[in-house]
């Protein structure tokens, strides 16, 4: 090899110098009969201790010297004890460090691999290895074993190792067969696998562009994609036209396929006014079930409670309070009705009224359960109600053993007399359906929120649909109380909600900083974050202060501002571990937000107990990055979550967040940036939602003309949802409800 002529090397992988799982680029050393060579390859993961046969050519790198640039590689697992030990100690097996690897090899010798794969219970002979730990290690080893073979086959489709792991975990040994025969299942069943990627594989494998499988999956894709836009269904005509235009076939052909899918139960159709609404089955049944359940609860025969006014009088005396007329009406209706909505803007006494309802229920002997859609909303509910409040997900208990369904359901309902849900505007139809499944018919249900805020990020328009149906008793709190009326934040919030231009003069809790250019906006934000706000209020973006921006992709959008604030607040340091995953950089100390529900991530609560699941909108701080174990720990308000690197792409920087992502949260100080906002985002309830996130101080930086445009635009995003229509035909569900 000294002559640079050999194009094949054989040896044992000694050390991994560098690897990027997104690009599959790797640099490692290979021990060839005692001589170490540096190998550069684009390939599936390699591990210390593996035997490799690499084909390629020798090159002289200007900075790194002589390297073997690999074009093809074959790998075999080590069979000698030393190689087995190095492989097991390399981090290739989850939960196994060098010390554990040494104990296993010392105990089982050449049978170590066989024992781990086929007889993991025998590992419990070794002190410190529990049955659960043995299972985890065995599963990881078998996954690595399977992935090793299958990755080589998947590599030709340009599928990244991280994605290959997900595919293998779902389909196992059938992975390649699925890819070849039904590639669209990758999009449907593998998280983050795009339809475009599945479609590319299908077309490369010879699928005809107008074949039935492709057309039907695309129709499902269009409906699924529009769930992210808040639509529970699409009109028949719109669905057929969009599908035909994108596939390149006649509309009449897509209509035939839609009709066939409806006839076969793969889609469902509902007549809503003049619309032919086409649903995915799960969306159709979600809306139907919610209506039926609301009917069942509202019509359930309950023990009549008399002398309600006397109970409220006693409550006032006990709490030394006098309720306003509409507050008193709300408390009375919460007893007279099984299902009720309580809505109102800031300063209208929702919290006071809610606490009155809770206390009266407790006086009547009711077991009361409080919940909210997000962790921050639940924490705020706990703080203002002085009682435990849980997220809806935590209340329902995620069942890890049954594909992330909920433990609480119709067969195992919640043991409670009353459920109060705060921030109802954030609850989408799927989450609400799950909650409905867990409610016994005798329960009382109180839904609380601000109907003028943005609707849920997920599909449906549940809160507004329920209110507008006029089938559920609703109390509107619209009187701003004296103390609240002294807050400029609350005054301006209500002005905005009424379509009036707010007063932009500065006060003790409201400030407007007029800046017209993008550069002047970013300069102002930097100064406020780094100097003025911490000096005056003792708050920073890691503690009590939140930057909120309507848009992502401009010079003053969340992406650019996050990068800027990160360098100010948490700049690079030798003491702060960093890692790049899927082109995103993460650093210890970073403020991050979870961007989707993940029921698999294990969290350790402050009391030492464990639970599963982190959810869209959770904000935390990266507290530890373990490069060897490929684990990142994020500290949330009440728990710490351990992320495998493969899941880190679900986290994004949160020094600045969008208005939509801020829903359900309140912050002591909000810095709202209004500049370079696309006209599509310049509407009233988005501004109203942003303004009402501030508890103590609101600082707006930007263009007053943009602000006024938002106030003047009362148009709300139109969502296709059938819940209101179904609720207006309440009586039709009576037979089903019996």
Tab-separated table of N, CA and C in Angstrom, residues 341-344 350 372-374 380 392 421-429 431-432 447-467 660 663-665 685 688-689 692-693 719:
chain	number	residue	atom	x	y	z
A	341	UNK	N	-70.036	26.506	28.018
A	341	UNK	CA	-68.886	27.255	27.526
A	341	UNK	C	-68.797	28.567	28.293
A	342	UNK	N	-67.582	28.905	28.717
A	342	UNK	CA	-67.304	30.187	29.360
A	342	UNK	C	-66.242	30.891	28.531
A	343	UNK	N	-66.586	32.049	27.953
A	343	UNK	CA	-65.646	32.729	27.084
A	343	UNK	C	-65.596	34.217	27.387
A	344	UNK	N	-64.448	34.804	27.131
A	344	UNK	CA	-64.264	36.230	27.359
A	344	UNK	C	-62.818	36.614	27.153
A	350	UNK	N	-62.655	35.894	33.828
A	350	UNK	CA	-62.779	34.450	33.590
A	350	UNK	C	-62.214	33.656	34.755
A	372	UNK	N	-55.664	21.372	30.412
A	372	UNK	CA	-55.431	22.339	29.343
A	372	UNK	C	-54.628	21.641	28.256
A	373	UNK	N	-54.617	22.186	27.035
A	373	UNK	CA	-53.972	21.474	25.919
A	373	UNK	C	-52.455	21.458	25.943
A	374	UNK	N	-51.795	22.419	26.609
A	374	UNK	CA	-50.337	22.465	26.626
A	374	UNK	C	-49.815	22.506	28.047
A	380	UNK	N	-50.180	27.422	34.053
A	380	UNK	CA	-50.834	28.692	34.362
A	380	UNK	C	-52.183	28.449	35.025
A	392	UNK	N	-53.994	17.691	28.713
A	392	UNK	CA	-54.978	16.687	28.311
A	392	UNK	C	-54.287	15.360	28.039
A	421	UNK	N	-61.866	22.409	31.033
A	421	UNK	CA	-60.802	22.529	30.042
A	421	UNK	C	-60.544	24.005	29.771
A	422	UNK	N	-59.338	24.456	30.039
A	422	UNK	CA	-58.958	25.840	29.757
A	422	UNK	C	-58.279	25.918	28.389
A	423	UNK	N	-58.222	27.121	27.838
A	423	UNK	CA	-57.621	27.385	26.525
A	423	UNK	C	-58.233	26.472	25.457
A	424	UNK	N	-59.557	26.399	25.455
A	424	UNK	CA	-60.259	25.511	24.536
A	424	UNK	C	-60.032	25.875	23.077
A	425	UNK	N	-59.718	27.130	22.784
A	425	UNK	CA	-59.501	27.519	21.389
A	425	UNK	C	-58.330	26.766	20.773
A	426	UNK	N	-57.428	26.241	21.599
A	426	UNK	CA	-56.262	25.518	21.109
A	426	UNK	C	-56.523	24.036	20.871
A	427	UNK	N	-57.658	23.534	21.298
A	427	UNK	CA	-57.932	22.104	21.230
A	427	UNK	C	-58.461	21.738	19.847
A	428	UNK	N	-57.746	20.859	19.137
A	428	UNK	CA	-58.211	20.445	17.823
A	428	UNK	C	-59.169	19.274	17.942
A	429	UNK	N	-59.746	18.872	16.828
A	429	UNK	CA	-60.814	17.872	16.851
A	429	UNK	C	-60.300	16.512	17.297
A	431	UNK	N	-57.758	15.800	19.419
A	431	UNK	CA	-57.521	15.786	20.862
A	431	UNK	C	-58.840	15.838	21.623
A	432	UNK	N	-59.787	16.612	21.110
A	432	UNK	CA	-61.082	16.706	21.772
A	432	UNK	C	-61.824	15.376	21.707
A	447	UNK	N	-66.031	24.244	29.264
A	447	UNK	CA	-65.003	24.619	28.300
A	447	UNK	C	-64.758	26.111	28.399
A	448	UNK	N	-63.509	26.497	28.661
A	448	UNK	CA	-63.145	27.883	28.939
A	448	UNK	C	-62.141	28.359	27.903
A	449	UNK	N	-62.307	29.585	27.447
A	449	UNK	CA	-61.337	30.125	26.504
A	449	UNK	C	-61.763	31.470	25.959
A	450	UNK	N	-60.955	31.968	25.056
A	450	UNK	CA	-61.208	33.242	24.379
A	450	UNK	C	-61.486	32.935	22.922
A	451	UNK	N	-62.726	33.068	22.521
A	451	UNK	CA	-63.138	32.697	21.173
A	451	UNK	C	-62.538	33.584	20.096
A	452	UNK	N	-61.985	34.735	20.483
A	452	UNK	CA	-61.421	35.662	19.501
A	452	UNK	C	-59.944	35.406	19.222
A	453	UNK	N	-59.339	34.470	19.919
A	453	UNK	CA	-57.959	34.123	19.639
A	453	UNK	C	-57.873	33.208	18.419
A	454	UNK	N	-56.646	32.937	18.002
A	454	UNK	CA	-56.423	32.052	16.872
A	454	UNK	C	-57.006	30.672	17.148
A	455	UNK	N	-57.469	29.990	16.113
A	455	UNK	CA	-57.934	28.614	16.311
A	455	UNK	C	-56.758	27.672	16.529
A	456	UNK	N	-57.051	26.425	16.789
A	456	UNK	CA	-56.029	25.419	17.054
A	456	UNK	C	-55.078	25.271	15.873
A	457	UNK	N	-53.853	24.852	16.167
A	457	UNK	CA	-52.895	24.557	15.110
A	457	UNK	C	-53.347	23.323	14.329
A	458	UNK	N	-53.915	22.341	15.028
A	458	UNK	CA	-54.406	21.128	14.389
A	458	UNK	C	-55.750	21.342	13.720
A	459	UNK	N	-56.306	20.291	13.104
A	459	UNK	CA	-57.520	20.420	12.298
A	459	UNK	C	-58.766	20.713	13.130
A	460	UNK	N	-59.710	21.384	12.487
A	460	UNK	CA	-60.983	21.697	13.114
A	460	UNK	C	-61.018	23.103	13.685
A	461	UNK	N	-62.188	23.489	14.103
A	461	UNK	CA	-62.413	24.790	14.723
A	461	UNK	C	-63.371	24.571	15.886
A	462	UNK	N	-62.951	23.688	16.801
A	462	UNK	CA	-63.835	23.087	17.790
A	462	UNK	C	-64.539	24.131	18.646
A	463	UNK	N	-63.773	25.023	19.272
A	463	UNK	CA	-64.343	25.962	20.231
A	463	UNK	C	-65.358	26.894	19.564
A	464	UNK	N	-64.961	27.485	18.456
A	464	UNK	CA	-65.860	28.403	17.759
A	464	UNK	C	-67.071	27.672	17.183
A	465	UNK	N	-66.877	26.465	16.679
A	465	UNK	CA	-67.999	25.693	16.139
A	465	UNK	C	-69.031	25.395	17.223
A	466	UNK	N	-68.549	25.037	18.407
A	466	UNK	CA	-69.462	24.752	19.517
A	466	UNK	C	-70.246	26.006	19.897
A	467	UNK	N	-69.563	27.152	19.969
A	467	UNK	CA	-70.233	28.396	20.334
A	467	UNK	C	-71.247	28.805	19.271
A	660	UNK	N	-48.494	31.737	16.473
A	660	UNK	CA	-49.197	30.454	16.560
A	660	UNK	C	-48.581	29.551	17.616
A	663	UNK	N	-49.492	30.334	21.415
A	663	UNK	CA	-50.848	30.112	21.931
A	663	UNK	C	-50.838	29.288	23.210
A	664	UNK	N	-51.699	29.673	24.126
A	664	UNK	CA	-51.832	28.936	25.367
A	664	UNK	C	-50.798	29.284	26.425
A	665	UNK	N	-49.865	30.149	26.062
A	665	UNK	CA	-48.823	30.554	26.995
A	665	UNK	C	-48.979	32.022	27.366
A	685	UNK	N	-57.147	38.843	14.520
A	685	UNK	CA	-57.069	37.940	15.664
A	685	UNK	C	-55.665	37.379	15.882
A	688	UNK	N	-54.307	40.203	18.027
A	688	UNK	CA	-54.975	40.104	19.323
A	688	UNK	C	-54.384	38.971	20.154
A	689	UNK	N	-54.157	37.828	19.527
A	689	UNK	CA	-53.561	36.692	20.231
A	689	UNK	C	-52.168	37.039	20.742
A	692	UNK	N	-52.242	39.514	23.779
A	692	UNK	CA	-52.760	38.927	25.018
A	692	UNK	C	-51.838	37.885	25.623
A	693	UNK	N	-50.646	37.659	25.042
A	693	UNK	CA	-49.662	36.753	25.641
A	693	UNK	C	-48.906	37.443	26.781
A	719	UNK	N	-61.861	27.763	7.680
A	719	UNK	CA	-61.552	26.349	7.864
A	719	UNK	C	-62.746	25.495	7.472
